[in-house]
Amino acid sequence: MSRKAPGSRLSGAHKLRPHWNDWQPRGDGVSSLQDKVKSRELGSGPPYDVLPSRCPEQPPLHSDAYAAADAHQEETGYEVEPSVCDTAFGWKSLGEELRPNDVTSDLTTFQHGNRALASKEMRKSQDRGMAHSEESRLANLLRRVSREDDRDRRLATLKQLKEFISHGESKVTMVKQLDTILSTLNDILNESSKLLWELRQEAAACVGLLCTVLSYEAERIFKWLFTKFNSGGRDEVKLLYLVAAQRALEAAGERKAFSHIMQLVMSNLQSILENVDTPELLCQSVKCILQVARCYPHVFSTNFRDTVDILVGWHIDHTQRQSLTQQVSGWLQSLEQFWVADLTFSTTLLGQFLEDMEAYAEDLSHVTSGEAVDEDIPPPSVSLPKLAALLRVFSTVVRSIGERFSPVRGPPITEAYVTDVLNRVLACVTAAKQVQFSEAVLTAGNECVGVLLASVEPTGQLMEAVLAYGLDQLDCCLACGSDYSLAVLSLLTLIVDQVNTKLPVSFVEKLLAPDSHLLNLRLHPEKEVMAAVHSVYQALLSLKNIPTLEAAYKLVLGEMACALCSLMESLVPPDRNAAPGSTCSAIQHPAFTSLSMPVDKAQFTLIFNLSTLTTIGNTKNSLIGMWALSPTVFTLLSQNLTVVHSELAVFYPAIQYAVLYSLYSHCTRHDHFISSSLSSSSPSLFDGAVISTVTTATKKHFGTLLSLLGNLLSKEHLYPDARKLLLTWAQEVSLLMVKSDTYSPLFSLPSFSRFCRGLLDNGEARHPRFLL
């Protein structure tokens, strides 16, 4: 006999079926029938057509009747319907029907019933038919999803079941069949075939959806999930139970119907979190917990500390993959509101990490001193990885506290507190480096120093210690991987931004000196490292302290002059010697005058440094960029870099294009200096001294620009991309000139004639047949 889906029934109340099994003998069947016939002959019973084998009108089936039918179906494998004609609505059992005293009253009730009552009973009969139809559909889906052999058809059936659940129109049916549904889905979850993983995930989604639709049964379903999880089994099956729980929590969101069970759910999830031993189960359990934290923060807050303790344990486990550590760090940081709400716990935890760091640093110092090492003191191979893990988790907690970790926000985070912590971290990392070079410790240490430095502006001895630490870390970059280099460069950028106006010139000179490792890192094969170096340059060229900024600016220009001289020397025939210092003498720097670069490095250096100068040149209305520096950015790009006027443009067109684009970008940000070219040469009474000086300094820029465009467009040999850029530039300038009547005096400038001549020459060279 084939296995029948438990709990399924045939629908349709109109079908007349016996309430016993035809193949089973019934002891009183014959005698009862004989009694009935005899009763009719004596005239004591109703006619046969009045007492059908099944009642014409039936009330809804009682749950006890369903239970009895389910039990019978489990035993026989056949679907049956419980008899409802025995006692309901005044109908008597067969023995009672034969009593003479009851015949008249029964017949009267049946034959002369109230019309309204009959209509009501008819509606009940229709509802009962619909219920049977839904039950049959559900039973059919459960049976097919259990028996189907084809994977695709089985998956399609399961999706139909999911759709049936999601509609939520048959909640009564699903509640009655809940055990059967869960049992069927559980069988799918426990499938062993890896080919059915998608099917099993859909089954988990069905369980979660069922919990949401039947919210009043959510407690029962969650208990079922947690019981199944705790009963053992394979990890992949446990994972699916957690997926089902997550789907239920996500779908429910902040529904109040779940509020009364969230403490139960959170307690079970916390228990699971404490006992999981694989990253996969950890990730899935944390996803569920974070969902509770988002939607029911008042419930999660009581478990915040316990959850953090578990996650910190995973975070400091240095044997785990780095990707998992980063994931755990992200989870902890997502709980910022709870860290801030419990600052006492947060700062206490940071203090414990710091004490552990100092303990490991002290153990390492014993190794350096050469003393006899105690057996209880771990070797560096043990201490260094643990120190790195503590530095990483310390950074995570500081980030988790977020903006609240700032002296500006007041106690317990004060300037003295941050300064003390930063000094102690610097000491730990320095002590570790003296014992043994550990890239992991230094990388974690740089990250930790950076997150602390972002909260305080170092001064005095602390500033000196931080600057020395940054330069020391830079010296190690060439011996380490890209992760370490990125951490160091990020730290240097942060140091420049935080110290800013108090940054000493000596620090800038060491960073940009010819022998600095910062210059070599520009040639790093990883694009991320090169971009990080670019960020350091941009920070240096954004300083608000003009003497320090000028020191950085002159060093950048000095290196560019060195690169240009090297390229010029490469173009001079061997029998001729280039005149020393004849190229870009106005921007040379003593630190670079005696140096020479290979051609490839010289080209790269010029293009890289030009891109960094946009930090100054593209700042809108920058007084520093237009006036304070010597030479100004405009003068540098239009005059000092003679590459746009020499044979270098022919042999190294990429450099010419880089210079022109930098100048175009600078002029565009300042509307090509048209307005300042029309201003009076003498400042008005109301002009500020600085503004007047800047206006005077930029007065001739537009004329210079027109002459430059005209001369370049007249060139016969011009790089196609450069010519396209110049024509675009000329169009923009022309449109601005005709835009306003106040610009009419510009058309009488001598430089405008050269500009027009260049456009005509360019047209004649490109399309001579169109010109007379």
XYZ file of N, CA, C and O in Angstrom, residues 127-227:
404
model
N -19.651 27.146 3.098
C -18.359 27.416 3.740
C -17.620 26.128 4.006
O -16.393 26.042 3.861
N -18.373 25.109 4.438
C -17.732 23.830 4.733
C -17.145 23.219 3.458
O -16.075 22.653 3.442
N -17.835 23.417 2.337
C -17.311 22.913 1.077
C -16.026 23.614 0.692
O -15.085 23.003 0.200
N -15.969 24.936 0.912
C -14.748 25.685 0.616
C -13.595 25.218 1.489
O -12.470 25.069 1.036
N -13.873 24.985 2.766
C -12.831 24.508 3.670
C -12.288 23.174 3.200
O -11.081 22.937 3.200
N -13.195 22.303 2.783
C -12.750 20.997 2.285
C -11.908 21.162 1.033
O -10.924 20.448 0.837
N -12.269 22.128 0.177
C -11.504 22.354 -1.047
C -10.088 22.811 -0.732
O -9.121 22.327 -1.318
N -9.938 23.751 0.229
C -8.618 24.224 0.618
C -7.803 23.107 1.266
O -6.606 22.984 1.042
N -8.458 22.300 2.072
C -7.761 21.187 2.708
C -7.256 20.202 1.669
O -6.145 19.685 1.766
N -8.073 19.947 0.667
C -7.669 19.015 -0.375
C -6.496 19.568 -1.169
O -5.560 18.843 -1.508
N -6.532 20.883 -1.470
C -5.421 21.487 -2.208
C -4.131 21.427 -1.390
O -3.069 21.093 -1.921
N -4.221 21.756 -0.105
C -3.048 21.695 0.757
C -2.525 20.273 0.855
O -1.311 20.029 0.758
N -3.440 19.324 1.047
C -3.019 17.924 1.152
C -2.360 17.458 -0.134
O -1.353 16.727 -0.108
N -2.895 17.904 -1.254
C -2.327 17.514 -2.540
C -0.919 18.069 -2.711
O -0.006 17.375 -3.168
N -0.717 19.345 -2.339
C 0.615 19.953 -2.445
C 1.616 19.247 -1.547
O 2.751 18.982 -1.952
N 1.204 18.949 -0.329
C 2.112 18.262 0.597
C 2.458 16.869 0.087
O 3.612 16.423 0.207
N 1.485 16.194 -0.473
C 1.730 14.846 -0.977
C 2.685 14.881 -2.172
O 3.615 14.096 -2.271
N 2.437 15.844 -3.082
C 3.288 15.932 -4.274
C 4.715 16.331 -3.936
O 5.668 15.812 -4.510
N 4.881 17.262 -3.007
C 6.229 17.708 -2.677
C 7.015 16.629 -1.945
O 8.251 16.634 -1.933
N 6.307 15.688 -1.354
C 6.971 14.575 -0.663
C 7.311 13.438 -1.611
O 8.349 12.793 -1.477
N 6.423 13.175 -2.601
C 6.567 11.983 -3.432
C 7.234 12.240 -4.774
O 7.744 11.313 -5.393
N 7.207 13.488 -5.241
C 7.724 13.789 -6.568
C 9.204 13.439 -6.673
O 10.002 13.755 -5.789
N 9.576 12.796 -7.778
C 10.969 12.395 -7.986
C 11.750 13.429 -8.783
O 12.957 13.577 -8.584
N 11.104 14.124 -9.684
C 11.785 15.113 -10.506
C 12.073 16.370 -9.680
O 11.178 16.943 -9.060
N 13.329 16.783 -9.694
C 13.748 17.895 -8.826
C 13.067 19.204 -9.222
O 12.612 19.957 -8.370
N 12.985 19.479 -10.514
C 12.393 20.740 -10.952
C 10.906 20.801 -10.635
O 10.391 21.836 -10.178
N 10.184 19.684 -10.897
C 8.756 19.682 -10.596
C 8.520 19.772 -9.086
O 7.565 20.404 -8.632
N 9.417 19.149 -8.350
C 9.279 19.209 -6.891
C 9.491 20.640 -6.389
O 8.777 21.116 -5.500
N 10.469 21.314 -6.962
C 10.728 22.701 -6.580
C 9.557 23.596 -6.956
O 9.156 24.480 -6.185
N 8.979 23.352 -8.134
C 7.818 24.131 -8.551
C 6.633 23.905 -7.611
O 5.902 24.845 -7.269
N 6.466 22.665 -7.175
C 5.373 22.370 -6.239
C 5.604 23.070 -4.904
O 4.665 23.603 -4.295
N 6.830 23.074 -4.454
C 7.135 23.736 -3.186
C 6.882 25.239 -3.282
O 6.410 25.860 -2.322
N 7.168 25.815 -4.437
C 6.885 27.235 -4.620
C 5.376 27.491 -4.617
O 4.924 28.544 -4.155
N 4.616 26.531 -5.148
C 3.160 26.646 -5.072
C 2.685 26.590 -3.621
O 1.772 27.320 -3.223
N 3.308 25.714 -2.848
C 2.972 25.630 -1.427
C 3.313 26.946 -0.722
O 2.546 27.430 0.119
N 4.435 27.519 -1.089
C 4.833 28.798 -0.506
C 3.828 29.891 -0.861
O 3.469 30.731 -0.014
N 3.351 29.875 -2.099
C 2.343 30.845 -2.516
C 1.033 30.615 -1.773
O 0.360 31.565 -1.362
N 0.674 29.348 -1.563
C -0.541 29.013 -0.818
C -0.460 29.584 0.602
O -1.419 30.157 1.117
N 0.719 29.447 1.217
C 0.900 29.952 2.580
C 0.869 31.474 2.597
O 0.255 32.087 3.476
N 1.501 32.082 1.608
C 1.637 33.541 1.623
C 0.291 34.246 1.463
O 0.106 35.350 1.968
N -0.663 33.619 0.766
C -1.963 34.262 0.594
C -2.696 34.413 1.917
O -3.437 35.367 2.118
N -2.477 33.481 2.826
C -3.051 33.598 4.161
C -4.559 33.526 4.205
O -5.178 33.961 5.182
N -5.212 32.985 3.133
C -6.670 32.917 3.113
C -7.210 31.647 3.766
O -8.413 31.504 3.934
N -6.324 30.722 4.057
C -6.752 29.434 4.622
C -6.052 29.179 5.950
O -5.480 28.129 6.183
N -6.069 30.189 6.801
C -5.360 30.075 8.067
C -5.921 28.957 8.935
O -5.173 28.239 9.598
N -7.235 28.802 8.929
C -7.838 27.742 9.738
C -7.355 26.383 9.265
O -6.989 25.516 10.065
N -7.332 26.201 7.960
C -6.851 24.942 7.388
C -5.394 24.702 7.752
O -5.005 23.594 8.134
N -4.555 25.755 7.649
C -3.132 25.592 7.949
C -2.902 25.314 9.429
O -2.000 24.570 9.789
N -3.698 25.929 10.273
C -3.555 25.668 11.707
C -3.883 24.211 12.020
O -3.175 23.537 12.770
N -4.973 23.703 11.428
C -5.354 22.314 11.680
C -4.301 21.344 11.137
O -4.090 20.274 11.707
N -3.659 21.720 10.040
C -2.674 20.841 9.414
C -1.236 21.271 9.734
O -0.306 20.851 9.049
N -1.049 22.117 10.753
C 0.263 22.684 11.020
C 1.308 21.611 11.287
O 2.434 21.667 10.762
N 0.962 20.631 12.098
C 1.925 19.565 12.394
C 2.330 18.819 11.130
O 3.503 18.473 10.936
N 1.336 18.574 10.271
C 1.632 17.866 9.023
C 2.517 18.709 8.119
O 3.470 18.200 7.504
N 2.226 20.004 8.026
C 3.044 20.891 7.190
C 4.479 20.932 7.695
O 5.438 20.784 6.926
N 4.648 21.138 8.990
C 5.996 21.208 9.563
C 6.733 19.893 9.388
O 7.946 19.867 9.112
N 6.025 18.785 9.539
C 6.657 17.480 9.375
C 7.145 17.283 7.943
O 8.260 16.801 7.709
N 6.303 17.680 6.981
C 6.688 17.541 5.575
C 7.882 18.436 5.247
O 8.838 17.996 4.589
N 7.846 19.680 5.684
C 8.957 20.600 5.428
C 10.223 20.144 6.130
O 11.332 20.288 5.598
N 10.080 19.581 7.321
C 11.241 19.087 8.047
C 11.912 17.941 7.291
O 13.146 17.814 7.289
N 11.109 17.083 6.666
C 11.677 15.999 5.859
C 12.524 16.554 4.723
O 13.586 16.020 4.404
N 12.047 17.649 4.133
C 12.813 18.262 3.035
C 14.099 18.887 3.558
O 15.165 18.769 2.950
N 14.009 19.561 4.690
C 15.206 20.181 5.275
C 16.280 19.163 5.579
O 17.484 19.463 5.525
N 15.884 17.956 5.886
C 16.833 16.912 6.258
C 17.281 16.062 5.078
O 17.945 15.042 5.271
N 16.906 16.463 3.855
C 17.388 15.746 2.675
C 18.918 15.762 2.667
O 19.546 16.756 3.047
N 19.505 14.714 2.175
C 20.970 14.608 2.190
C 21.607 14.985 0.871
O 22.813 15.237 0.823
N 20.835 15.036 -0.205
C 21.406 15.314 -1.516
C 21.798 16.783 -1.638
O 21.011 17.680 -1.333
N 23.011 17.023 -2.103
C 23.473 18.395 -2.303
C 22.772 19.046 -3.498
O 22.745 20.268 -3.613
N 22.218 18.220 -4.395
C 21.516 18.759 -5.547
C 20.209 19.431 -5.157
O 19.629 20.177 -5.936
N 19.735 19.146 -3.946
C 18.453 19.680 -3.499
C 18.621 20.879 -2.565
O 17.716 21.200 -1.813
N 19.780 21.521 -2.597
C 20.021 22.633 -1.673
C 19.049 23.787 -1.902
O 18.528 24.379 -0.953
N 18.753 24.075 -3.160
C 17.791 25.144 -3.452
C 16.416 24.781 -2.925
O 15.699 25.627 -2.378
N 16.034 23.515 -3.094
C 14.747 23.052 -2.595
C 14.681 23.189 -1.076
O 13.674 23.638 -0.516
N 15.753 22.845 -0.422
C 15.777 22.908 1.043
C 15.728 24.345 1.536
O 15.106 24.641 2.567
N 16.364 25.246 0.803
C 16.287 26.657 1.178
C 14.860 27.185 1.020
O 14.390 27.977 1.841
N 14.180 26.742 -0.031
C 12.785 27.140 -0.219
C 11.915 26.598 0.914
O 10.984 27.265 1.369
N 12.229 25.391 1.359
C 11.483 24.819 2.479
C 11.686 25.651 3.745
O 10.746 25.896 4.514
N 12.930 26.089 3.971
C 13.201 26.948 5.127
C 12.436 28.261 5.017
O 11.888 28.771 6.008
N 12.371 28.797 3.799
C 11.611 30.029 3.591
C 10.120 29.804 3.868
O 9.441 30.672 4.405
N 9.622 28.615 3.526
C 8.212 28.295 3.795
C 7.935 28.275 5.295
O 6.901 28.767 5.757
N 8.862 27.711 6.065
C 8.679 27.675 7.514
C 8.642 29.097 8.076
O 7.791 29.435 8.901
N 9.582 29.931 7.624
C 9.586 31.317 8.090
C 8.326 32.068 7.712
O 7.764 32.816 8.515
N 7.868 31.849 6.479
C 6.642 32.501 6.022
C 5.433 31.999 6.803
O 4.537 32.778 7.153
N 5.405 30.727 7.094
C 4.310 30.141 7.868
C 4.230 30.785 9.247
O 3.153 31.082 9.761
N 5.378 31.030 9.829
C 5.432 31.656 11.153
C 4.876 33.077 11.100
O 4.203 33.528 12.031
N 5.122 33.762 10.002
C 4.648 35.135 9.873
C 3.149 35.196 9.602
O 2.426 36.000 10.199
N 2.681 34.333 8.705
C 1.257 34.339 8.351
C 0.411 33.924 9.541
O -0.616 34.536 9.839
N 0.854 32.876 10.230
C 0.122 32.397 11.414
C 0.768 32.999 12.655
O 1.347 32.306 13.487
N 0.682 34.316 12.776
C 1.398 35.002 13.854
C 0.955 34.538 15.230
O 1.743 34.541 16.175
N -0.314 34.126 15.350
C -0.788 33.651 16.649
C -0.255 32.260 16.970
O -0.416 31.775 18.078
N 0.369 31.611 15.978
C 1.029 30.330 16.206
C 2.551 30.478 16.171
O 3.263 29.482 16.113
N 3.045 31.725 16.172
C 4.482 31.965 16.030
C 5.267 31.330 17.164
O 6.348 30.753 16.951
N 4.772 31.429 18.377
C 5.482 30.838 19.513
C 5.656 29.334 19.313
O 6.733 28.785 19.557
N 4.597 28.693 18.872
C 4.653 27.241 18.653
C 5.678 26.889 17.571
O 6.447 25.935 17.717
N 5.713 27.675 16.488
C 6.633 27.377 15.387
C 8.074 27.670 15.791
O 8.993 26.903 15.478
N 8.306 28.778 16.494
C 9.667 29.081 16.951
C 10.168 28.004 17.916
O 11.336 27.592 17.841
N 9.323 27.568 18.802
C 9.724 26.503 19.720
C 10.075 25.229 18.951
O 11.028 24.522 19.290
N 9.282 24.965 17.919
C 9.558 23.790 17.083
C 10.923 23.929 16.413
O 11.717 22.973 16.385
N 11.230 25.130 15.884
C 12.513 25.366 15.227
C 13.690 25.172 16.193
O 14.676 24.495 15.869
N 13.567 25.774 17.368
C 14.673 25.687 18.324
C 14.832 24.270 18.871
O 15.957 23.825 19.138
N 13.722 23.550 19.035
C 13.802 22.155 19.481
C 14.518 21.313 18.438
O 15.384 20.489 18.780
